[in-house]
XYZ file of C-alpha atoms in Angstrom:
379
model
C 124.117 231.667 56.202
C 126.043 228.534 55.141
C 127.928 228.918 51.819
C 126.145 224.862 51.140
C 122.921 226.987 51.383
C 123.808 229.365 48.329
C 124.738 227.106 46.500
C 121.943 225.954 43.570
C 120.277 222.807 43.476
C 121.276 220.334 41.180
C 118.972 219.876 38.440
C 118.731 216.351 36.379
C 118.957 217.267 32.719
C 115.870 215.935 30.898
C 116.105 212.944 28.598
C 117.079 213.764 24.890
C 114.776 213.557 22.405
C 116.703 210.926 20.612
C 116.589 209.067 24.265
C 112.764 209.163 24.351
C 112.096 208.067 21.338
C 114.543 204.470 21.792
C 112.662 203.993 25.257
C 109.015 204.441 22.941
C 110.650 201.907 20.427
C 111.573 199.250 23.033
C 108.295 199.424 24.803
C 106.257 199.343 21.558
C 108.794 196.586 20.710
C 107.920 195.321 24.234
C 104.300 194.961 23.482
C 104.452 193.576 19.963
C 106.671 190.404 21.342
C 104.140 189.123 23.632
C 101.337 188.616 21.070
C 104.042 187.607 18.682
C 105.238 185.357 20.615
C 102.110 183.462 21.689
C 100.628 184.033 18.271
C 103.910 181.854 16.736
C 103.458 179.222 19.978
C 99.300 179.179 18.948
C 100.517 177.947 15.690
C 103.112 175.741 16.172
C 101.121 173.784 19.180
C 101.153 169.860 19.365
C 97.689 168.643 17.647
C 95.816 168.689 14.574
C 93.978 172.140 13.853
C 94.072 174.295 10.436
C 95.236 177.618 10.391
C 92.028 179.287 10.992
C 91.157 177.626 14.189
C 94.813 178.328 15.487
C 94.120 181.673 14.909
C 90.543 182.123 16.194
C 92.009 180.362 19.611
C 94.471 182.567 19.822
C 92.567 185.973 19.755
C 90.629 184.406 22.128
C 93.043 183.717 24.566
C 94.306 187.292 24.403
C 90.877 188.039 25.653
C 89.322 189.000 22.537
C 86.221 186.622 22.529
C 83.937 189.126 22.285
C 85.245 190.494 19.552
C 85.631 187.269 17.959
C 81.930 186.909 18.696
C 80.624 189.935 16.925
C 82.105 189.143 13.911
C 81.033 185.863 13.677
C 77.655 186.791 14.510
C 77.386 189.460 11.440
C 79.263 187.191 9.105
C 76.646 184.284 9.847
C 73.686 186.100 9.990
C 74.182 188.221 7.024
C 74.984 184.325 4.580
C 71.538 182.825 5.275
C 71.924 179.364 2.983
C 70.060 178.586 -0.291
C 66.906 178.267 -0.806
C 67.429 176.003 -4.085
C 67.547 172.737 -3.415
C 70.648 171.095 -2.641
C 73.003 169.409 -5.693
C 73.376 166.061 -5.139
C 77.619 165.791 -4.933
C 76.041 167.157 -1.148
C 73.918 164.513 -0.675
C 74.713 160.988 1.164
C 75.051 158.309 -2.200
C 72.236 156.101 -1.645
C 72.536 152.764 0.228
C 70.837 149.626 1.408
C 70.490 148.015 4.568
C 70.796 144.365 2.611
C 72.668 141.478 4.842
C 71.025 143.232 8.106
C 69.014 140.139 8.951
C 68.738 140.648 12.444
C 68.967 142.936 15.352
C 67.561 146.297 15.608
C 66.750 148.745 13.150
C 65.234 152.203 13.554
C 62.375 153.250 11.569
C 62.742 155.638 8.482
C 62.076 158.954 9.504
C 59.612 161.571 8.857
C 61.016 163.672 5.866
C 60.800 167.652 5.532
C 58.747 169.740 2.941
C 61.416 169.341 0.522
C 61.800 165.383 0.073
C 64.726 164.662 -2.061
C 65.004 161.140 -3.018
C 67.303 158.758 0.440
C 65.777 161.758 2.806
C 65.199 159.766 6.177
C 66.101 156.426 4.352
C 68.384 154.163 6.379
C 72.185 153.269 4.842
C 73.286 150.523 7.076
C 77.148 151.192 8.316
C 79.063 148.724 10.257
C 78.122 145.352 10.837
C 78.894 142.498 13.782
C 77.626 139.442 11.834
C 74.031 139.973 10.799
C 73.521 142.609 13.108
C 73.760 146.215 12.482
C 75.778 148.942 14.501
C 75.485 151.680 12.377
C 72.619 153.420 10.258
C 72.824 156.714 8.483
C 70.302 159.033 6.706
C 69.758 162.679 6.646
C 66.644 165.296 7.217
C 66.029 168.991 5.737
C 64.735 170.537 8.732
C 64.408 174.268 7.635
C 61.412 174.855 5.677
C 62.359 177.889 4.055
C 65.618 176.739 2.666
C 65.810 173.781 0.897
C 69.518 173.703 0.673
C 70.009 172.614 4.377
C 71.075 169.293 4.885
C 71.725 167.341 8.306
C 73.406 163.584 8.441
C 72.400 161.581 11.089
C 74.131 158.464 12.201
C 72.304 155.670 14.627
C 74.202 153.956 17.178
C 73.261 150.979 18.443
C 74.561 150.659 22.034
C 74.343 147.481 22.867
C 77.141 146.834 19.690
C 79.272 149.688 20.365
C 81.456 150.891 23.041
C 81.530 154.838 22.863
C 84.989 156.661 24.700
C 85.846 160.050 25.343
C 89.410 161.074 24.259
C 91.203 164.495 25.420
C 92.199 166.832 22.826
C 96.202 167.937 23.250
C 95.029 171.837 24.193
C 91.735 171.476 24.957
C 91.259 170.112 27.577
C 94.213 168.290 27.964
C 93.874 165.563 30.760
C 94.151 162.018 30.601
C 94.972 159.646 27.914
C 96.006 159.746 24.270
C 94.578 162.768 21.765
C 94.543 160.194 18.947
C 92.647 157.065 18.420
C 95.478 153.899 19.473
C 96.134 151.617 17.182
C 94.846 148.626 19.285
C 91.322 150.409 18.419
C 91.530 150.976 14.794
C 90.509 147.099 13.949
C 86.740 147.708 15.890
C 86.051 151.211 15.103
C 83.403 152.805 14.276
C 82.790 155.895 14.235
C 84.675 159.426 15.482
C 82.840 162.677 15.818
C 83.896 166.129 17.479
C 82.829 166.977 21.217
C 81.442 170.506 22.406
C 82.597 173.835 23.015
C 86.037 175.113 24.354
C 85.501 174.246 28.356
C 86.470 177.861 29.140
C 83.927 179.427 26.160
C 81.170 176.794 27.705
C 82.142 177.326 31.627
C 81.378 173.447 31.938
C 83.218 170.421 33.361
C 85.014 167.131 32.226
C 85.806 163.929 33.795
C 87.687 161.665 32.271
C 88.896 158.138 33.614
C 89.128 159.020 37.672
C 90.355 162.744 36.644
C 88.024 165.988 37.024
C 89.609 168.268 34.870
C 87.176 171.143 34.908
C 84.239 170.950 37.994
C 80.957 169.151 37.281
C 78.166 171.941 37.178
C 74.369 171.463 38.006
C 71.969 172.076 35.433
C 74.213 171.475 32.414
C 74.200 169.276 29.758
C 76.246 166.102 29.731
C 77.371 163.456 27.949
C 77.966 160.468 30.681
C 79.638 157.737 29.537
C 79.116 154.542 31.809
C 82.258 152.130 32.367
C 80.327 149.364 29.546
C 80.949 152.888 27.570
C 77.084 153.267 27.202
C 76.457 157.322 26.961
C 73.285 158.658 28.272
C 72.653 162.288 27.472
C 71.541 164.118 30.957
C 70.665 167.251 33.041
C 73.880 167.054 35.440
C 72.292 166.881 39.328
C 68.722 166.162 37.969
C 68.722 162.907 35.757
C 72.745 161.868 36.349
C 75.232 162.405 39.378
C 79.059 161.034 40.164
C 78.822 157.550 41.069
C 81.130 154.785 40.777
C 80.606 153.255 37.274
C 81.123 156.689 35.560
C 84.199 156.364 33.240
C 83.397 159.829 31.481
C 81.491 163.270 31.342
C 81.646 165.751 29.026
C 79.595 168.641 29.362
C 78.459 171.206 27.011
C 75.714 174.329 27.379
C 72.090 173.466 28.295
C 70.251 170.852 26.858
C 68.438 171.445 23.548
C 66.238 168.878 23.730
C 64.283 167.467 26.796
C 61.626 164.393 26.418
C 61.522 165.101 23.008
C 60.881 168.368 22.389
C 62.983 171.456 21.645
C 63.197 173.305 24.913
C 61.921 176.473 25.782
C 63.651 179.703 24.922
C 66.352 177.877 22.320
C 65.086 181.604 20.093
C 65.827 183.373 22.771
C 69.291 182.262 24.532
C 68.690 183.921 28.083
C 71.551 184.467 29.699
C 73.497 182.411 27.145
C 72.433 179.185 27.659
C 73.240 178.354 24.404
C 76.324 179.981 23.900
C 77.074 183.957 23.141
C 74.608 186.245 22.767
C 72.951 186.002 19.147
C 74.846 182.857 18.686
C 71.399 180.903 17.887
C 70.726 182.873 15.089
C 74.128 181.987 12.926
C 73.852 179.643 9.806
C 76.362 177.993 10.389
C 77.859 174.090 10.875
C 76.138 172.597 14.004
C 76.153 169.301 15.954
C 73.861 167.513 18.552
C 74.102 164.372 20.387
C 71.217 162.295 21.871
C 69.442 159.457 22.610
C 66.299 158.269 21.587
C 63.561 155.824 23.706
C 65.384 153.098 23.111
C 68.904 154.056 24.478
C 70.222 154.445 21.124
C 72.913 157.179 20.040
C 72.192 159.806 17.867
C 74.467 162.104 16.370
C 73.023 165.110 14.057
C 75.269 167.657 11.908
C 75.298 169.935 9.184
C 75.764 173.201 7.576
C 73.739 176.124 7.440
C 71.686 175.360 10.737
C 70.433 177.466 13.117
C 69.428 176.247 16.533
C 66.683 176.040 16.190
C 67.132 174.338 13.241
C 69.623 171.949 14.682
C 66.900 171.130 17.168
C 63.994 170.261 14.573
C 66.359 168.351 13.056
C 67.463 166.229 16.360
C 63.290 166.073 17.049
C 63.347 164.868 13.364
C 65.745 161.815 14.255
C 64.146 160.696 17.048
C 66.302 162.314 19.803
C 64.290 162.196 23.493
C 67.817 163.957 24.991
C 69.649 165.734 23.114
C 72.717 168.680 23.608
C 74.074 170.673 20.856
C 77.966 169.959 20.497
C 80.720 171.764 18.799
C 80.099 174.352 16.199
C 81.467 176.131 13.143
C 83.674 174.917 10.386
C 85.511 172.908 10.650
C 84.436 171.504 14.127
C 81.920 169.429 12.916
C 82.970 166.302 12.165
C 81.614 162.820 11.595
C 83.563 159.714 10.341
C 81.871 156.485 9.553
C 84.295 153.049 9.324
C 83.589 149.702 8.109
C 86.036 147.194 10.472
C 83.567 144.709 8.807
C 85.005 144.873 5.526
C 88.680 144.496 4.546
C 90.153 147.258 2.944
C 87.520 149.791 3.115
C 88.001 153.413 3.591
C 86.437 155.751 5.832
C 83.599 158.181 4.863
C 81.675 161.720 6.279
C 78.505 161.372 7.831
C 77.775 164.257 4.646
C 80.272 164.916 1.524
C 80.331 168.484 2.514
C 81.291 167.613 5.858
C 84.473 170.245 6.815
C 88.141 168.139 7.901
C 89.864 165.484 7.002
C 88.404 161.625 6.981
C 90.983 160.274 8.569
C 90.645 163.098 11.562
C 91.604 161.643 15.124
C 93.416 158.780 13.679
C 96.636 161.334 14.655
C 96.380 163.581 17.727
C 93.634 166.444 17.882
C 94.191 169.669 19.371
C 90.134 169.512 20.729
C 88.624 166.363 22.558
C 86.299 163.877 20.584
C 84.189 160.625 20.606
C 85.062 157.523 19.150
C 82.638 154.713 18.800
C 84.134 150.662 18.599
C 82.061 147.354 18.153
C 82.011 145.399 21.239
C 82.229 141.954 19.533
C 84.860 142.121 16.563
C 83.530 140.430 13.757
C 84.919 138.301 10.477
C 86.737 140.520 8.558
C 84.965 140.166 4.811
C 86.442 140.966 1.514
């Protein structure tokens, strides 16, 4: 027997207490960074967004949509809206359509149980000459509370030009995240786009670039290169083809030849978003076109979406998708290039974000509407 063989093995002393409980520190430490970290980057991130948003992003992008999800969903459905009628500081101030001599203008539309005086009453908006390329009105579309307003605004396409700009986050992509200056003089209108692409799993082309695939079935917003938009089934009434400048896609469509589709109550397999997500009261948008070709853009607070669809039925919409939700994602500016030194207004006075929103650069993609024929600047 080899003295080497009696000898005892050597035996690594454990780690102190005082050592285990640094390494605990750093690694707790460790963990705490990272969110840090991206929490401070979420809010410090190129682009117009409040606080809020920033932060609801953010615990989404750690993965913690579903959570996000639940709570909005109990919040939402536990607030249903008023069932008093609403005061009129939220109601569009009454206006007239006089100087509109010629062109087209859409009929007043059917108003709701409730009736308040200027319900479904056309306000005419910009002008090119005589012509009008801008109405606005609003509905009540929920019977059993009289509180719930939706604007609408009426585009008329053959006097506007409508683009698609990229947010700086979301999606990112081509082109600037703020309406140029070289624009400013002809605009129109500017209103929010749809859901996060990642939260909606649906594509965007933009000017030659796919950022996110085209997907069959879903809902788009296809923006011709005259900047016409047509609102489409992708693969059954619109495909890629050469004179496409834009698509922006969002969900399933809500309405299809001019009624609410079915199972909008329902939301099988999420077609319109998270599960429960149609039942929220809660800011909504839509975007359609009615059997003229006209744009349509509905919004409000307190809607459902169902609704969000009666009231996009309500303003004529044959095609229609539901946008962007949730305050303060709905947005709707109106502009008067027409007439010197005006200022720009909301689609609704209790309309969430700024009125000058997209004028500086957005953290989410948008629309923005221009006249196609500048006209005489009036005093």
């Amino acid at each position: 027997m080899s003295v080497d063989h009696l000898v005892p093995p050597t035996v690594s002393p454990r780690p102190k207490p005082r050592r285990r409980r640094r390494i605990a520190v750093l690694l707790i430490a460790a963990l705490l960074c990272y969110p840090a970290g991206t929490y401070g980057y979420a809010l410090t991130y190129p682009g117009d967004a409040s606080f809020a948003v920033r932060t609801v992003d953010w615990l989404r992008d750690l993965g913690l949509g579903g959570l996000v999800n639940t709570v909005e969903n109990w919040w939402y459905t536990r607030h249903p809206p008023s069932t008093a009628p609403p005061p009129a500081r939220e109601l569009p101030p009454a206006g007239s359509s006089a100087g509109a001599t010629a062109g087209l203008r859409p009929p007043d539309l059917p108003v709701g149980r409730f009736a308040p005086a200027g319900e479904g009453v056309w306000t005419a908006g910009a002008h090119t000459g005589t012509q009008v390329a801008e109405y606005t009105t609003f509905v009540q579309p929920d019977p059993a509370h009289a509180s719930v307003v939706a604007g609408v605004a009426w585009l008329n396409q053959s006097l506007v030009r409508t683009r698609l700009f990229s947010g700086t986050k979301d999606p990112g992509g081509p082109g600037p995240a703020a309406i140029p200056d070289s624009l400013r003089g002809t605009l129109v209108a500017a209103f929010n786009s749809g859901f996060k692409l990642k939260d909606c799993q649906c594509g965007y082309y933009l000017d030659g670039t796919t950022v996110a695939p085209l997907r069959d079935g879903v809902a788009s917003a296809v923006i011709d290169d005259t900047g016409r938009v047509s609102v489409a089934q992708w693969g059954r009434d619109a495909t890629m083809g050469p004179h496409i400048a834009a698509v922006r896609q969002n969900l399933d469509l809500v309405i299809d030849h001019g009624a609410p589709v079915p199972g909008l109550d329902l939301n099988p397999a999420g077609h319109w978003g998270s599960a429960s997500n149609q039942f929220q009261y809660t800011w909504r948008s839509g975007l359609g076109t009615d059997r003229d070709g006209n744009l349509i853009f509905v919004g409000g607070g307190g809607l459902t979406l169902h609704t969000l669809a009666a009231a996009m039925v309500q303003a004529g919409i044959q095609q229609g998708m539901e946008l962007d939700i949730h305050s303060p994602m709905v947005t709707f500016n109106s502009y008067r290039p027409d007439l010197a030194g005006s200022s720009p207004h909301k689609l609704l006075p209790a309309m969430p974000g700024q009125v000058d929103r997209y004028l500086s650069a957005d953290q989410r993609d948008f629309f923005a509407t221009t006249l196609r024929f500048p006209p005489p600047v009036t005093g």
